Coordinates of C-alpha atoms in Angstrom, one line a residue:
M151 CA 5.7 14.4 -26.1
N152 CA 7.9 14.5 -29.1
R153 CA 6.1 14.2 -32.4
K154 CA 8.7 11.8 -33.8
L155 CA 7.8 9.2 -31.1
I156 CA 4.1 9.6 -31.8
R157 CA 4.8 9.0 -35.5
I158 CA 6.8 5.9 -34.6
I159 CA 3.9 4.7 -32.5
H160 CA 1.4 5.3 -35.4
I161 CA 3.7 3.6 -37.8
C162 CA 4.0 0.5 -35.5
I163 CA 0.2 0.4 -35.3
K164 CA -0.4 0.8 -39.0
T165 CA 2.2 -1.7 -40.0
N166 CA 1.4 -4.3 -37.3
I167 CA 4.9 -4.5 -36.0
F168 CA 4.0 -3.9 -32.3
T169 CA 5.7 -6.0 -29.7
L170 CA 4.8 -5.9 -26.0
E171 CA 7.9 -3.9 -25.4
E172 CA 7.0 -1.3 -28.1
L173 CA 3.5 -1.0 -26.6
Q174 CA 5.0 -0.5 -23.1
I175 CA 7.3 2.2 -24.5
G176 CA 4.4 3.9 -26.3
L177 CA 2.2 3.8 -23.2
R178 CA 5.0 5.2 -21.0
A179 CA 5.4 8.0 -23.5
V180 CA 1.7 8.7 -24.0
L181 CA 0.5 8.5 -20.3
P182 CA 2.2 11.7 -19.1
V183 CA 1.0 13.6 -22.2
C184 CA -2.6 12.6 -21.6
R185 CA -2.2 13.4 -17.9
L186 CA -1.0 16.9 -18.7
E187 CA -3.6 17.4 -21.5
T188 CA -6.5 16.3 -19.2
G189 CA -5.5 17.3 -15.8
I190 CA -6.4 13.9 -14.3
D191 CA -5.2 13.6 -10.7
Q192 CA -2.8 10.9 -9.6
Q193 CA -5.4 8.9 -7.6
K194 CA -7.8 8.7 -10.6
E195 CA -4.9 7.8 -12.9
D196 CA -3.8 5.1 -10.5
N197 CA -7.3 3.7 -10.3
F198 CA -7.5 3.9 -14.1
R199 CA -4.3 1.9 -14.5
N200 CA -5.6 -0.7 -12.1
G201 CA -8.8 -1.1 -14.2
I202 CA -11.1 1.0 -12.0
V203 CA -12.6 3.3 -14.6
D204 CA -15.1 5.9 -13.3
V205 CA -17.0 6.3 -16.6
E206 CA -18.9 9.3 -15.2
D207 CA -15.8 11.3 -14.2
E208 CA -15.0 14.0 -16.7
K209 CA -11.2 13.8 -16.3
V210 CA -11.3 10.0 -16.6
Q211 CA -13.4 10.5 -19.8
L212 CA -10.9 12.9 -21.3
F213 CA -8.0 10.7 -20.2
S214 CA -9.6 7.7 -21.9
E215 CA -10.3 9.6 -25.1
C216 CA -6.7 10.9 -25.1
L217 CA -5.2 7.4 -24.8
I218 CA -7.5 6.0 -27.5
R219 CA -6.7 8.8 -29.9
K220 CA -3.0 8.6 -29.3
F221 CA -3.0 5.0 -30.4
N222 CA -5.2 5.7 -33.5
G223 CA -8.1 4.0 -31.9
Y224 CA -10.6 6.4 -33.5
D225 CA -11.0 7.4 -37.1
D226 CA -11.7 11.0 -38.0
D227 CA -15.4 10.6 -37.3
G228 CA -14.9 9.2 -33.8
N229 CA -15.7 5.5 -34.8
L230 CA -13.6 2.9 -33.0
N231 CA -11.0 1.4 -35.3
E232 CA -11.5 -2.4 -34.8
V233 CA -8.3 -3.2 -36.7
V234 CA -6.2 -1.2 -34.3
V235 CA -8.0 -2.7 -31.3
R236 CA -7.3 -6.2 -32.6
E237 CA -3.7 -5.4 -33.3
I238 CA -3.0 -4.0 -29.8
A239 CA -5.1 -6.7 -28.0
T240 CA -3.3 -9.4 -29.9
I241 CA 0.0 -8.3 -28.2
Y242 CA -1.3 -9.4 -24.7
L243 CA -4.3 -11.6 -25.3
N244 CA -4.9 -15.0 -27.0
E245 CA -7.1 -15.1 -30.1
N246 CA -10.2 -16.2 -28.2
E247 CA -9.8 -13.4 -25.7
V248 CA -9.3 -10.9 -28.5
N249 CA -12.5 -12.0 -30.2
K250 CA -14.4 -11.7 -26.9
L251 CA -13.0 -8.3 -26.3
V252 CA -13.8 -7.1 -29.8
A253 CA -17.4 -8.6 -29.7
E254 CA -18.1 -7.0 -26.3
C255 CA -16.3 -3.7 -26.5
T256 CA -16.7 -2.5 -30.1
V257 CA -20.5 -2.4 -29.8
I258 CA -20.2 0.4 -27.2
T259 CA -21.6 3.6 -28.6
D260 CA -22.4 7.0 -27.2
A261 CA -23.1 10.4 -28.8
N262 CA -20.6 11.9 -26.2
I263 CA -17.2 10.8 -27.4
H264 CA -15.7 11.4 -23.9
L265 CA -18.2 9.1 -22.2
K266 CA -17.9 6.5 -25.0
S267 CA -14.1 6.6 -24.5
S268 CA -14.4 5.9 -20.7
K269 CA -16.9 3.1 -21.4
L270 CA -14.5 1.5 -23.9
M271 CA -11.5 1.7 -21.5
K272 CA -13.6 0.2 -18.8
C273 CA -14.6 -2.6 -21.2
F274 CA -11.0 -3.2 -22.3
G275 CA -10.0 -3.3 -18.6
K276 CA -12.1 -6.4 -18.1
Y277 CA -9.5 -8.2 -20.2
T278 CA -6.3 -6.6 -18.8
T279 CA -5.3 -3.4 -17.1
L280 CA -2.7 -0.8 -18.1
K281 CA -0.8 -1.8 -15.0
E282 CA -0.6 -5.4 -16.2
I283 CA 0.5 -4.3 -19.7
L284 CA 3.1 -2.0 -18.3
N285 CA 4.5 -4.6 -16.0
G286 CA 4.2 -7.3 -18.8

């Protein structure tokens, strides 16, 4: 993916100027990059997009981590960035749902960042799926 687009995505996240359309554009740009970087197969990605996250599958774990990192979801130490989670979730959830998501998902921890990432994406998927966001 072109670095300029990634910088635009990061600027949108940091400056809280995300719209659903911008999020969709960012996801459509990042998904193929993460697919290539992780080698996830089409069926696993389709399941993932539909909210079926196999947290034990290594490719799903790597794919999850890739997506979270591309949207600045982790700081340099691998801690989940709650501000970013809230900013993104606010685009497609109401305030009450955002608070529930944050309360439920941000407490997920694991020493293995890959496993933690897949657990987080599974948790996020309880509130909406990538497919729902992309079809917004």
